[in-house]
């Protein structure tokens, strides 16, 4: 491969400003002595200049306005969904606290302090705990399925 | 030079502020960013899909995607590259649906097995200097439009958007060496197109 052939592969990149300093120096040194490659480099530089100055098409004002309106809408939806999620988490937390706190209070009021401190838990307590646990498990599973479904729906639109 | 660098620095700081405002859900920041990028983004989309109605649709879709995804944007990354990547994904999906235009690398174009020596400028080739006037600019546009999409986009990102090669690699999701190969082949194909279309003429 002659020197010209090696340099010629670099000329388009040289005109694109895409060479490292060493290769650029190699090209510069070569074109100083080779008029054929110098002309080739010139033609690529001319193309590069032409590409930089191509007329820039502009979007119409109406299009920009429409894009802004629709993006704002989807931004607002996104924000609303986020705040909805926060409210939901708060509500769930509140419900949990309520359940956990209310049971001892109910026991305290209905049976007095004795049943509350007694180590033998009545059967109704197990029933209550079982039902509550099952309810929460079902609700949790439903929430996960719903969230997954929502996400898929958003991704496809 | 220093003034230009200072200006570029200020522009970057301004951009970072706008992007972080947008991440907090500030709608004014959306308008500012849209104004800042509207012409560049539209131009890039038009270079990719070539049809202005399609570019219009994709322009809107890109900004909706920006609104949806901005919270996932990592501020340590280059925003231009992020934005153009979003636009590119939408445009490429669109091209895949609409046209069977190949998005793969075309084979290196060497008509009739031309040797490198044949590609050298001949003595008869007209001088290339001269002012690039409007008519000749549109000749160039015509020939750019005929290039495969992978060349159109890399030429647009490099020369019109003046993106760094590293950022182009991010947008194209390709290694740096691929970006360089496409740049070189893109320019070479463009020159061949111009020579074929306007033989013996001063095409620029």
Short mmCIF file of C-alpha atoms in Angstrom, two decimals:
data_model
loop_
_atom_site.label_atom_id
_atom_site.label_comp_id
_atom_site.label_asym_id
_atom_site.label_seq_id
_atom_site.Cartn_x
_atom_site.Cartn_y
_atom_site.Cartn_z
CA UNK A 1 0.00 0.00 0.00
CA UNK A 2 1.55 3.26 -1.05
CA UNK A 3 1.70 6.25 1.25
CA UNK A 4 -1.01 7.96 -0.84
CA UNK A 5 -3.41 5.04 -0.34
CA UNK A 6 -2.92 5.12 3.42
CA UNK A 7 -3.41 8.87 3.58
CA UNK A 8 -6.43 8.83 1.29
CA UNK A 9 -8.40 6.80 3.78
CA UNK A 10 -7.84 9.57 6.31
CA UNK A 11 -8.76 12.55 4.12
CA UNK A 12 -12.54 12.50 4.66
CA UNK A 13 -11.99 12.17 8.41
CA UNK A 14 -9.43 14.99 8.33
CA UNK A 15 -12.03 17.25 6.70
CA UNK A 16 -14.51 16.18 9.41
CA UNK A 17 -12.13 17.12 12.21
CA UNK A 18 -12.28 13.51 13.36
CA UNK A 19 -8.58 12.61 13.45
CA UNK A 20 -6.29 12.49 16.44
CA UNK A 21 -3.42 14.99 16.49
CA UNK A 22 -0.87 12.47 15.26
CA UNK A 23 -2.87 11.38 12.20
CA UNK A 24 -3.77 14.96 11.45
CA UNK A 25 -0.11 15.88 11.44
CA UNK A 26 0.60 12.95 9.11
CA UNK A 27 -2.05 14.12 6.67
CA UNK A 28 -0.84 17.72 6.81
CA UNK A 29 2.75 16.66 6.13
CA UNK A 30 1.67 14.48 3.20
CA UNK A 31 -0.55 17.02 1.45
CA UNK A 32 2.24 19.57 1.59
CA UNK A 33 4.17 17.41 -0.85
CA UNK A 34 1.37 15.61 -2.76
CA UNK A 35 -0.85 17.83 -4.88
CA UNK A 36 -3.21 14.97 -5.76
CA UNK A 37 -4.07 14.22 -2.14
CA UNK A 38 -4.16 17.96 -1.39
CA UNK A 39 -6.86 18.37 -4.06
CA UNK A 40 -8.74 15.41 -2.62
CA UNK A 41 -8.62 16.92 0.85
CA UNK A 42 -9.81 20.25 -0.58
CA UNK A 43 -12.84 18.58 -2.12
CA UNK A 44 -13.80 16.99 1.21
CA UNK A 45 -13.29 20.27 3.03
CA UNK A 46 -15.53 21.97 0.51
CA UNK A 47 -18.20 19.33 1.10
CA UNK A 48 -17.84 19.77 4.86
CA UNK A 49 -18.31 23.52 4.51
CA UNK A 50 -21.32 22.97 2.28
CA UNK A 51 -22.87 20.59 4.83
CA UNK A 52 -22.38 23.10 7.64
CA UNK A 53 -24.22 25.72 5.59
CA UNK A 54 -27.15 23.67 4.38
CA UNK A 55 -30.39 25.62 4.72
CA UNK A 56 -31.95 24.84 8.12
CA UNK A 57 -35.61 23.90 7.86
CA UNK A 58 -37.66 25.31 10.72
CA UNK A 59 -40.75 23.90 12.42
CA UNK A 60 -43.86 26.03 12.03
CA UNK A 61 -44.93 28.12 15.04
CA UNK A 62 -48.15 26.09 15.13
CA UNK A 63 -46.25 22.82 15.36
CA UNK A 64 -44.05 24.12 18.17
CA UNK A 65 -47.12 25.33 20.05
CA UNK A 66 -48.88 21.98 19.60
CA UNK A 67 -45.81 20.08 20.74
CA UNK A 68 -45.53 22.31 23.82
CA UNK A 69 -49.21 21.87 24.70
CA UNK A 70 -49.08 18.09 24.38
CA UNK A 71 -45.82 17.79 26.27
CA UNK A 72 -47.21 19.97 29.05
CA UNK A 73 -50.27 17.76 29.23
CA UNK A 74 -48.24 14.62 29.55
CA UNK A 75 -46.01 16.32 32.10
CA UNK A 76 -49.07 17.26 34.15
CA UNK A 77 -50.37 13.69 33.91
CA UNK A 78 -47.01 12.36 35.03
CA UNK A 79 -46.98 14.74 38.01
CA UNK A 80 -50.54 13.78 38.91
CA UNK A 81 -49.71 10.10 38.77
CA UNK A 82 -46.74 10.67 41.03
CA UNK A 83 -48.81 12.56 43.57
CA UNK A 84 -51.51 9.87 43.36
CA UNK A 85 -48.90 7.29 44.17
CA UNK A 86 -47.78 9.31 47.19
CA UNK A 87 -51.35 9.65 48.46
CA UNK A 88 -51.92 5.92 47.99
CA UNK A 89 -48.79 5.05 49.97
CA UNK A 90 -49.86 7.42 52.75
CA UNK A 91 -53.33 5.87 52.86
CA UNK A 92 -51.92 2.35 53.03
CA UNK A 93 -49.60 3.39 55.85
CA UNK A 94 -52.48 5.00 57.69
CA UNK A 95 -54.69 1.92 57.29
CA UNK A 96 -51.95 -0.34 58.63
CA UNK A 97 -51.35 1.86 61.63
CA UNK A 98 -55.06 2.00 62.29
CA UNK A 99 -55.41 -1.78 62.21
CA UNK A 100 -52.42 -2.38 64.41
CA UNK A 101 -53.34 0.28 66.95
CA UNK A 102 -57.10 -0.29 67.05
CA UNK A 103 -57.09 -3.96 68.02
CA UNK A 104 -55.42 -3.57 71.41
CA UNK A 105 -57.65 -0.58 72.08
CA UNK A 106 -60.73 -2.62 71.27
CA UNK A 107 -59.49 -5.41 73.56
CA UNK A 108 -58.76 -2.92 76.28
CA UNK A 109 -62.20 -1.35 76.12
CA UNK A 110 -64.15 -4.61 75.80
CA UNK A 111 -62.29 -6.89 78.21
CA UNK A 112 -60.48 -4.58 80.53
CA UNK A 113 -56.80 -4.61 81.32
CA UNK A 114 -56.79 -8.27 82.38
CA UNK A 115 -57.42 -9.78 78.96
CA UNK A 116 -54.96 -7.35 77.43
CA UNK A 117 -52.06 -8.45 79.60
CA UNK A 118 -53.03 -12.14 79.66
CA UNK A 119 -50.54 -14.28 77.73
CA UNK A 120 -53.24 -16.68 76.50
CA UNK A 121 -54.57 -15.13 73.37
CA UNK A 122 -58.18 -15.89 72.59
CA UNK A 123 -59.04 -17.67 69.35
CA UNK A 124 -60.86 -14.69 67.94
CA UNK A 125 -57.55 -12.86 67.85
CA UNK A 126 -56.08 -15.49 65.53
CA UNK A 127 -59.12 -15.33 63.31
CA UNK A 128 -58.85 -11.56 63.16
CA UNK A 129 -55.14 -11.64 62.38
CA UNK A 130 -55.63 -14.32 59.73
CA UNK A 131 -58.37 -12.44 57.93
CA UNK A 132 -56.52 -9.14 58.05
CA UNK A 133 -53.34 -10.76 56.77
CA UNK A 134 -55.16 -12.47 53.90
CA UNK A 135 -56.92 -9.22 53.00
CA UNK A 136 -53.65 -7.34 52.84
CA UNK A 137 -51.96 -10.06 50.83
CA UNK A 138 -54.77 -10.00 48.28
CA UNK A 139 -54.75 -6.20 48.12
CA UNK A 140 -50.96 -6.15 47.72
CA UNK A 141 -51.07 -8.67 44.88
CA UNK A 142 -53.82 -6.66 43.18
CA UNK A 143 -51.78 -3.46 43.52
CA UNK A 144 -48.73 -5.09 41.95
CA UNK A 145 -50.75 -6.48 39.03
CA UNK A 146 -52.43 -3.10 38.49
CA UNK A 147 -49.12 -1.20 38.55
CA UNK A 148 -47.60 -3.64 36.07
CA UNK A 149 -50.63 -3.34 33.80
CA UNK A 150 -50.51 0.48 33.96
CA UNK A 151 -46.84 0.58 33.09
CA UNK A 152 -47.33 -1.68 30.08
CA UNK A 153 -50.19 0.43 28.89
CA UNK A 154 -48.12 3.60 29.16
CA UNK A 155 -45.21 2.03 27.31
CA UNK A 156 -47.34 0.93 24.39
CA UNK A 157 -48.95 4.34 23.88
CA UNK B 1 -11.98 32.93 21.66
CA UNK B 2 -12.17 33.45 25.41
CA UNK B 3 -15.48 35.26 24.94
CA UNK B 4 -16.78 32.34 22.89
CA UNK B 5 -15.67 29.86 25.54
CA UNK B 6 -17.29 31.95 28.28
CA UNK B 7 -20.48 32.12 26.26
CA UNK B 8 -20.47 28.36 25.73
CA UNK B 9 -19.88 27.88 29.46
CA UNK B 10 -22.77 30.16 30.37
CA UNK B 11 -25.02 28.41 27.87
CA UNK B 12 -24.18 25.08 29.49
CA UNK B 13 -24.90 26.36 32.98
CA UNK B 14 -28.19 27.81 31.69
CA UNK B 15 -29.06 24.49 30.12
CA UNK B 16 -28.30 22.55 33.31
CA UNK B 17 -30.57 24.89 35.28
CA UNK B 18 -33.39 24.50 32.75
CA UNK B 19 -33.09 20.74 32.70
CA UNK B 20 -33.13 20.47 36.49
CA UNK B 21 -36.17 22.77 36.62
CA UNK B 22 -37.90 20.54 34.12
CA UNK B 23 -37.02 17.50 36.22
CA UNK B 24 -38.88 19.15 39.08
CA UNK B 25 -41.92 19.52 36.82
CA UNK B 26 -41.53 23.23 35.97
CA UNK B 27 -43.53 23.84 32.79
CA UNK B 28 -41.79 27.14 32.03
CA UNK B 29 -38.54 25.23 31.69
CA UNK B 30 -40.22 23.07 29.05
CA UNK B 31 -41.00 26.15 26.94
CA UNK B 32 -37.45 27.44 27.30
CA UNK B 33 -35.93 24.10 26.31
CA UNK B 34 -38.31 23.78 23.38
CA UNK B 35 -37.32 27.22 22.13
CA UNK B 36 -33.66 26.35 22.57
CA UNK B 37 -33.81 23.06 20.64
CA UNK B 38 -36.75 23.37 18.27
CA UNK B 39 -34.81 24.19 15.10
CA UNK B 40 -31.99 21.73 15.67
CA UNK B 41 -34.26 18.87 16.63
CA UNK B 42 -36.62 19.47 13.73
CA UNK B 43 -33.74 19.65 11.28
CA UNK B 44 -32.30 16.37 12.56
CA UNK B 45 -35.66 14.61 12.32
CA UNK B 46 -36.22 15.93 8.82
CA UNK B 47 -32.78 14.71 7.75
CA UNK B 48 -33.66 11.28 9.11
CA UNK B 49 -37.18 10.80 7.74
CA UNK B 50 -37.06 13.30 4.83
CA UNK B 51 -40.82 13.90 4.91
CA UNK B 52 -42.01 17.05 6.64
CA UNK B 53 -45.37 15.59 7.77
CA UNK B 54 -43.54 12.68 9.40
CA UNK B 55 -40.98 15.04 10.92
CA UNK B 56 -43.87 17.08 12.38
CA UNK B 57 -45.36 14.00 14.06
CA UNK B 58 -42.00 12.86 15.36
CA UNK B 59 -41.19 16.34 16.65
CA UNK B 60 -44.30 16.26 18.83
CA UNK B 61 -43.71 12.66 19.88
CA UNK B 62 -40.16 13.53 20.92
CA UNK B 63 -41.28 16.34 23.24
CA UNK B 64 -43.95 14.14 24.77
CA UNK B 65 -41.27 11.52 25.36
CA UNK B 66 -39.04 14.20 26.92
CA UNK B 67 -41.85 15.11 29.32
CA UNK B 68 -42.35 11.45 30.24
CA UNK B 69 -38.71 10.52 30.60
CA UNK B 70 -37.03 13.66 31.95
CA UNK B 71 -37.05 12.33 35.51
CA UNK B 72 -35.04 9.34 34.32
CA UNK B 73 -32.43 11.57 32.68
CA UNK B 74 -29.06 11.41 34.42
CA UNK B 75 -27.84 15.03 34.76
CA UNK B 76 -24.20 13.92 34.56
CA UNK B 77 -24.79 12.92 30.95
CA UNK B 78 -24.82 15.21 27.94
CA UNK B 79 -28.36 16.53 27.44
CA UNK B 80 -27.97 17.02 23.67
CA UNK B 81 -26.98 13.38 23.26
CA UNK B 82 -29.90 12.27 25.45
CA UNK B 83 -32.42 14.37 23.54
CA UNK B 84 -31.19 13.30 20.11
CA UNK B 85 -31.15 9.67 21.23
CA UNK B 86 -34.84 9.91 22.17
CA UNK B 87 -35.62 11.52 18.81
CA UNK B 88 -33.57 8.94 16.95
CA UNK B 89 -35.30 5.98 18.58
CA UNK B 90 -38.68 7.35 17.57
CA UNK B 91 -37.52 8.14 14.04
CA UNK B 92 -35.91 4.74 13.51
CA UNK B 93 -39.05 2.97 14.78
CA UNK B 94 -41.07 5.08 12.39
CA UNK B 95 -38.79 4.28 9.44
CA UNK B 96 -38.95 0.58 10.24
CA UNK B 97 -42.75 0.69 10.18
CA UNK B 98 -43.11 2.86 7.11
CA UNK B 99 -40.39 1.89 4.71
CA UNK B 100 -38.24 -1.15 4.24
CA UNK B 101 -35.28 1.23 3.92
CA UNK B 102 -32.22 -0.60 5.12
CA UNK B 103 -30.87 0.63 8.41
CA UNK B 104 -27.81 -1.55 8.06
CA UNK B 105 -24.42 -0.66 6.82
CA UNK B 106 -24.47 -0.69 3.00
CA UNK B 107 -21.50 -2.41 1.37
CA UNK B 108 -18.56 -0.14 0.65
CA UNK B 109 -19.40 1.52 -2.64
CA UNK B 110 -16.79 0.97 -5.31
CA UNK B 111 -18.46 1.21 -8.72
CA UNK B 112 -17.03 -1.18 -11.32
CA UNK B 113 -14.33 -2.16 -8.92
CA UNK B 114 -12.71 1.24 -9.10
CA UNK B 115 -9.26 1.31 -7.60
CA UNK B 116 -8.32 4.06 -5.18
CA UNK B 117 -6.36 5.69 -8.01
CA UNK B 118 -9.55 5.97 -10.08
CA UNK B 119 -11.16 7.91 -7.30
CA UNK B 120 -8.47 10.56 -7.43
CA UNK B 121 -9.36 13.93 -8.85
CA UNK B 122 -8.45 13.93 -12.52
CA UNK B 123 -6.87 16.78 -14.40
CA UNK B 124 -10.26 17.47 -16.04
CA UNK B 125 -12.09 17.84 -12.75
CA UNK B 126 -13.26 21.41 -12.43
CA UNK B 127 -11.81 23.51 -9.68
CA UNK B 128 -13.89 23.18 -6.53
CA UNK B 129 -13.37 26.59 -5.08
CA UNK B 130 -16.08 29.13 -5.28
CA UNK B 131 -18.84 30.55 -3.23
CA UNK B 132 -21.56 28.13 -2.25
CA UNK B 133 -24.65 29.88 -3.47
CA UNK B 134 -28.23 28.98 -2.85
CA UNK B 135 -28.65 26.87 -5.97
CA UNK B 136 -25.57 24.85 -5.26
CA UNK B 137 -26.62 24.46 -1.65
CA UNK B 138 -29.84 22.88 -2.86
CA UNK B 139 -27.85 20.55 -5.13
CA UNK B 140 -26.06 19.39 -2.05
CA UNK B 141 -29.35 18.95 -0.20
CA UNK B 142 -30.68 16.80 -3.06
CA UNK B 143 -27.65 14.56 -2.90
CA UNK B 144 -27.71 14.31 0.90
CA UNK B 145 -31.34 13.18 0.72
CA UNK B 146 -30.34 10.30 -1.56
CA UNK B 147 -27.85 8.90 0.94
CA UNK B 148 -28.77 5.92 3.14
CA UNK B 149 -30.17 7.01 6.49
CA UNK B 150 -27.11 5.91 8.47
CA UNK B 151 -24.98 8.35 6.48
CA UNK B 152 -27.53 11.16 6.48
CA UNK B 153 -27.74 11.09 10.25
CA UNK B 154 -24.04 10.95 10.96
CA UNK B 155 -23.34 13.82 8.55
CA UNK B 156 -26.12 15.88 10.09
CA UNK B 157 -24.94 15.24 13.66
CA UNK B 158 -21.34 16.05 12.83
CA UNK B 159 -21.65 19.04 10.51
CA UNK B 160 -25.00 20.59 11.36
CA UNK B 161 -25.20 19.81 15.07
CA UNK B 162 -21.43 20.01 15.45
CA UNK B 163 -21.54 17.16 17.93
CA UNK B 164 -18.40 15.57 19.29
CA UNK B 165 -17.67 12.10 17.92
CA UNK B 166 -18.10 10.62 21.41
CA UNK B 167 -21.59 12.14 21.69
CA UNK B 168 -22.50 10.90 18.21
CA UNK B 169 -21.44 7.42 19.32
CA UNK B 170 -23.87 7.73 22.26
CA UNK B 171 -26.73 8.83 20.01
CA UNK B 172 -26.10 6.08 17.49
CA UNK B 173 -25.40 3.54 20.23
CA UNK B 174 -22.36 2.47 18.23
CA UNK B 175 -18.63 2.31 18.87
CA UNK B 176 -16.45 5.28 17.95
CA UNK B 177 -14.83 3.32 15.13
CA UNK B 178 -18.25 2.79 13.52
CA UNK B 179 -18.99 6.50 13.74
CA UNK B 180 -15.71 7.27 11.96
CA UNK B 181 -16.34 4.65 9.27
CA UNK B 182 -19.81 6.02 8.62
CA UNK B 183 -18.53 9.59 8.49
CA UNK B 184 -15.88 8.65 5.95
CA UNK B 185 -18.19 6.54 3.80
CA UNK B 186 -20.92 9.14 4.07
CA UNK B 187 -18.69 11.89 2.73
CA UNK B 188 -17.31 9.63 0.01
CA UNK B 189 -20.79 8.54 -1.11
CA UNK B 190 -21.96 12.13 -1.10
CA UNK B 191 -19.10 13.11 -3.35
CA UNK B 192 -19.82 10.21 -5.69
CA UNK B 193 -23.49 11.23 -5.85
CA UNK B 194 -22.57 14.80 -6.73
CA UNK B 195 -20.12 13.71 -9.37
CA UNK B 196 -22.62 11.31 -10.90
CA UNK B 197 -25.40 13.87 -10.93
CA UNK B 198 -23.39 16.85 -12.12
CA UNK B 199 -20.54 15.32 -14.12
CA UNK B 200 -17.87 17.74 -15.20
CA UNK B 201 -19.59 20.55 -13.35
CA UNK B 202 -18.52 22.63 -10.45
CA UNK B 203 -20.95 20.95 -8.07
CA UNK B 204 -20.39 23.18 -5.13
#
